[in-house]
mmCIF file of C-alpha atoms in Angstrom:
data_model
loop_
_atom_site.group_PDB
_atom_site.id
_atom_site.type_symbol
_atom_site.label_atom_id
_atom_site.label_comp_id
_atom_site.label_asym_id
_atom_site.label_seq_id
_atom_site.Cartn_x
_atom_site.Cartn_y
_atom_site.Cartn_z
ATOM 1 C CA UNK A 241 44.955 27.215 152.414
ATOM 2 C CA UNK A 242 42.697 29.712 151.106
ATOM 3 C CA UNK A 243 45.268 32.918 151.604
ATOM 4 C CA UNK A 244 48.028 31.110 150.249
ATOM 5 C CA UNK A 245 45.987 30.340 146.714
ATOM 6 C CA UNK A 246 44.921 33.825 146.626
ATOM 7 C CA UNK A 247 48.211 34.974 146.707
ATOM 8 C CA UNK A 248 49.297 33.133 143.837
ATOM 9 C CA UNK A 249 46.558 33.272 142.227
ATOM 10 C CA UNK A 250 47.569 37.234 142.619
ATOM 11 C CA UNK A 251 51.269 36.489 141.914
ATOM 12 C CA UNK A 252 50.467 34.905 138.431
ATOM 13 C CA UNK A 253 47.719 37.395 136.990
ATOM 14 C CA UNK A 254 48.664 39.390 134.400
ATOM 15 C CA UNK A 255 46.103 41.992 134.184
ATOM 16 C CA UNK A 256 46.232 45.009 136.117
ATOM 17 C CA UNK A 257 42.558 44.902 138.199
ATOM 18 C CA UNK A 258 42.215 41.428 140.090
ATOM 19 C CA UNK A 259 39.226 39.845 141.493
ATOM 20 C CA UNK A 260 38.737 37.107 144.179
ATOM 21 C CA UNK A 261 35.600 35.195 144.783
ATOM 22 C CA UNK A 262 34.384 32.623 146.956
ATOM 23 C CA UNK A 263 33.627 29.226 146.315
ATOM 24 C CA UNK A 264 29.954 29.847 147.125
ATOM 25 C CA UNK A 265 29.336 32.728 145.127
ATOM 26 C CA UNK A 266 28.100 33.707 141.502
ATOM 27 C CA UNK A 267 28.040 36.975 139.740
ATOM 28 C CA UNK A 268 25.833 38.737 138.217
ATOM 29 C CA UNK A 269 26.498 38.085 133.958
ATOM 30 C CA UNK A 270 27.584 42.409 133.509
ATOM 31 C CA UNK A 271 28.969 42.383 136.991
ATOM 32 C CA UNK A 272 33.069 41.940 134.528
ATOM 33 C CA UNK A 273 31.940 44.932 132.934
ATOM 34 C CA UNK A 274 30.132 47.109 135.786
ATOM 35 C CA UNK A 275 33.344 46.578 137.172
ATOM 36 C CA UNK A 276 35.765 47.312 134.956
ATOM 37 C CA UNK A 277 33.043 50.158 134.434
ATOM 38 C CA UNK A 278 32.613 51.460 137.740
ATOM 39 C CA UNK A 279 36.006 50.882 139.811
ATOM 40 C CA UNK A 280 38.917 53.670 138.804
ATOM 41 C CA UNK A 281 42.330 54.262 140.370
ATOM 42 C CA UNK A 282 41.732 56.510 142.884
ATOM 43 C CA UNK A 283 40.043 53.186 144.767
ATOM 44 C CA UNK A 284 42.390 50.576 146.813
ATOM 45 C CA UNK A 285 39.212 48.138 146.827
ATOM 46 C CA UNK A 286 35.676 47.569 146.580
ATOM 47 C CA UNK A 287 33.065 44.619 146.716
ATOM 48 C CA UNK A 288 29.714 44.328 144.862
ATOM 49 C CA UNK A 289 25.535 44.245 146.154
ATOM 50 C CA UNK A 290 24.959 41.179 147.822
ATOM 51 C CA UNK A 291 22.320 38.722 147.090
ATOM 52 C CA UNK A 292 21.210 34.954 148.553
ATOM 53 C CA UNK A 293 20.240 32.620 146.504
ATOM 54 C CA UNK A 294 17.688 32.038 147.475
ATOM 55 C CA UNK A 295 14.619 34.197 148.423
ATOM 56 C CA UNK A 296 13.503 33.337 151.409
ATOM 57 C CA UNK A 297 12.665 36.389 152.920
ATOM 58 C CA UNK A 298 14.758 36.010 155.613
ATOM 59 C CA UNK A 299 17.617 35.813 153.422
ATOM 60 C CA UNK A 300 16.711 38.746 151.843
ATOM 61 C CA UNK A 301 15.869 41.009 155.317
ATOM 62 C CA UNK A 302 19.842 39.736 155.792
ATOM 63 C CA UNK A 303 21.720 41.079 152.429
ATOM 64 C CA UNK A 304 19.795 44.113 152.728
ATOM 65 C CA UNK A 305 20.886 44.981 156.457
ATOM 66 C CA UNK A 306 24.887 43.742 154.655
ATOM 67 C CA UNK A 307 24.164 45.563 152.131
ATOM 68 C CA UNK A 308 23.101 48.620 153.824
ATOM 69 C CA UNK A 309 26.248 48.133 156.426
ATOM 70 C CA UNK A 310 28.377 48.171 152.758
ATOM 71 C CA UNK A 311 26.836 51.477 151.450
ATOM 72 C CA UNK A 312 27.196 53.445 154.412
ATOM 73 C CA UNK A 313 30.824 52.222 155.054
ATOM 74 C CA UNK A 314 29.965 50.843 158.507
ATOM 75 C CA UNK A 315 31.898 47.679 157.377
ATOM 76 C CA UNK A 316 33.728 47.682 154.479
ATOM 77 C CA UNK A 317 33.218 44.024 153.484
ATOM 78 C CA UNK A 318 33.264 42.096 151.151
ATOM 79 C CA UNK A 319 29.749 40.355 149.990
ATOM 80 C CA UNK A 320 32.126 37.147 148.655
ATOM 81 C CA UNK A 321 34.184 39.137 145.837
ATOM 82 C CA UNK A 322 36.875 41.604 146.234
ATOM 83 C CA UNK A 323 38.299 43.390 143.288
ATOM 84 C CA UNK A 324 41.610 45.329 143.836
ATOM 85 C CA UNK A 325 44.390 46.268 142.314
ATOM 86 C CA UNK A 326 47.398 44.212 141.753
ATOM 87 C CA UNK A 327 50.025 46.596 141.936
ATOM 88 C CA UNK A 328 48.929 47.558 145.425
ATOM 89 C CA UNK A 329 47.382 43.812 146.059
ATOM 90 C CA UNK A 330 51.416 43.376 145.835
ATOM 91 C CA UNK A 331 51.823 46.801 147.999
ATOM 92 C CA UNK A 332 49.982 45.483 151.104
ATOM 93 C CA UNK A 333 51.277 41.410 151.069
ATOM 94 C CA UNK A 334 48.739 39.990 149.503
ATOM 95 C CA UNK A 335 46.038 37.775 151.831
ATOM 96 C CA UNK A 336 47.439 36.847 154.849
ATOM 97 C CA UNK A 337 47.885 33.529 155.077
ATOM 98 C CA UNK A 338 48.107 32.934 159.052
ATOM 99 C CA UNK A 339 43.502 33.941 158.678
ATOM 100 C CA UNK A 340 41.224 30.740 158.353
ATOM 101 C CA UNK A 341 37.690 33.795 159.797
ATOM 102 C CA UNK A 342 38.409 37.519 158.287
ATOM 103 C CA UNK A 343 40.972 37.318 156.131
ATOM 104 C CA UNK A 344 38.788 39.326 153.465
ATOM 105 C CA UNK A 345 38.205 42.311 155.812
ATOM 106 C CA UNK A 346 41.860 41.940 156.501
ATOM 107 C CA UNK A 347 43.117 43.030 153.042
ATOM 108 C CA UNK A 348 40.220 45.645 152.114
ATOM 109 C CA UNK A 349 41.698 47.231 155.543
ATOM 110 C CA UNK A 350 45.210 47.538 154.691
ATOM 111 C CA UNK A 351 44.405 48.626 150.955
ATOM 112 C CA UNK A 352 41.853 50.798 152.621
ATOM 113 C CA UNK A 353 45.581 52.508 153.858
ATOM 114 C CA UNK A 354 46.029 53.266 149.890
ATOM 115 C CA UNK A 355 42.682 54.780 148.677
ATOM 116 C CA UNK A 356 38.840 54.343 149.135
ATOM 117 C CA UNK A 357 36.993 51.616 149.278
ATOM 118 C CA UNK A 358 33.992 50.912 146.281
ATOM 119 C CA UNK A 359 30.902 49.636 146.839
ATOM 120 C CA UNK A 360 28.985 48.599 143.521
ATOM 121 C CA UNK A 361 25.470 47.845 143.662
ATOM 122 C CA UNK A 362 24.833 47.703 139.807
ATOM 123 C CA UNK A 363 25.809 44.322 139.511
ATOM 124 C CA UNK A 364 25.605 41.277 142.300
ATOM 125 C CA UNK A 365 27.522 38.285 143.849
ATOM 126 C CA UNK A 366 24.855 35.752 144.318
ATOM 127 C CA UNK A 367 25.402 33.733 147.008
ATOM 128 C CA UNK A 368 25.239 30.274 148.634
ATOM 129 C CA UNK A 369 22.554 30.047 151.558
ATOM 130 C CA UNK A 370 24.194 26.981 152.926
ATOM 131 C CA UNK A 371 25.504 27.551 155.370
ATOM 132 C CA UNK A 372 22.067 29.374 156.833
ATOM 133 C CA UNK A 373 20.528 26.530 155.533
ATOM 134 C CA UNK A 374 22.236 24.293 157.829
ATOM 135 C CA UNK A 375 22.727 26.316 161.009
ATOM 136 C CA UNK A 376 19.693 28.789 160.694
ATOM 137 C CA UNK A 377 20.708 31.552 162.125
ATOM 138 C CA UNK A 378 23.126 30.697 164.031
ATOM 139 C CA UNK A 379 25.207 31.071 162.104
ATOM 140 C CA UNK A 380 24.701 35.074 162.021
ATOM 141 C CA UNK A 381 25.558 34.814 165.324
ATOM 142 C CA UNK A 382 29.042 33.452 164.455
ATOM 143 C CA UNK A 383 29.875 36.101 162.591
ATOM 144 C CA UNK A 384 28.762 38.727 164.510
ATOM 145 C CA UNK A 385 30.877 37.291 167.391
ATOM 146 C CA UNK A 386 34.485 36.336 165.239
ATOM 147 C CA UNK A 387 33.021 40.619 163.454
ATOM 148 C CA UNK A 388 32.918 41.552 167.484
ATOM 149 C CA UNK A 389 36.657 39.612 168.655
ATOM 150 C CA UNK A 390 38.026 41.031 164.935
ATOM 151 C CA UNK A 391 38.062 44.253 166.549
ATOM 152 C CA UNK A 392 40.163 43.278 169.871
ATOM 153 C CA UNK A 393 42.190 39.852 169.530
ATOM 154 C CA UNK A 394 43.404 38.482 166.944
ATOM 155 C CA UNK A 395 42.078 35.691 165.211
ATOM 156 C CA UNK A 396 44.952 34.006 163.566
ATOM 157 C CA UNK A 397 44.068 30.539 165.432
ATOM 158 C CA UNK A 398 40.278 30.476 163.935
ATOM 159 C CA UNK A 399 38.798 29.071 161.696
ATOM 160 C CA UNK A 400 35.058 28.261 160.123
ATOM 161 C CA UNK A 401 33.150 25.405 160.518
ATOM 162 C CA UNK A 402 33.360 23.560 156.950
ATOM 163 C CA UNK A 403 30.021 22.690 155.253
ATOM 164 C CA UNK A 404 29.005 21.363 152.540
#
């Protein structure tokens, strides 16, 4: 599973700073240098500005909203990339291997107990819109529904629909 694979990567990593990237996400060419410059020890975790891989107005508006939520710390989540300090990742036990949905948000929530959440807008994480191309706005509805459910219930039995 994804959590186990990411935990294995975190365990094998030799650097102090870990970066977890979703399979459908690419980083701007300067993203690593930007993270190294802006992510300081007083922060425990963070993400980059999200950007859709398709220029449709609807997708740009969706990411404008999502980036606003991250920047304002209304939702301290992931834009397809999470970075954190290796020692703190180990301290919180890494990704919860029982979660298949909201595993990123769960890790960020636990890391925030150790330091600040950092939203870095100077570089972007470009994410595929294939789920939206296939399912339309129902993909957004599903995300909102799962996010709301995560506030009141355990999601260990939930998973996302596979989109290829």
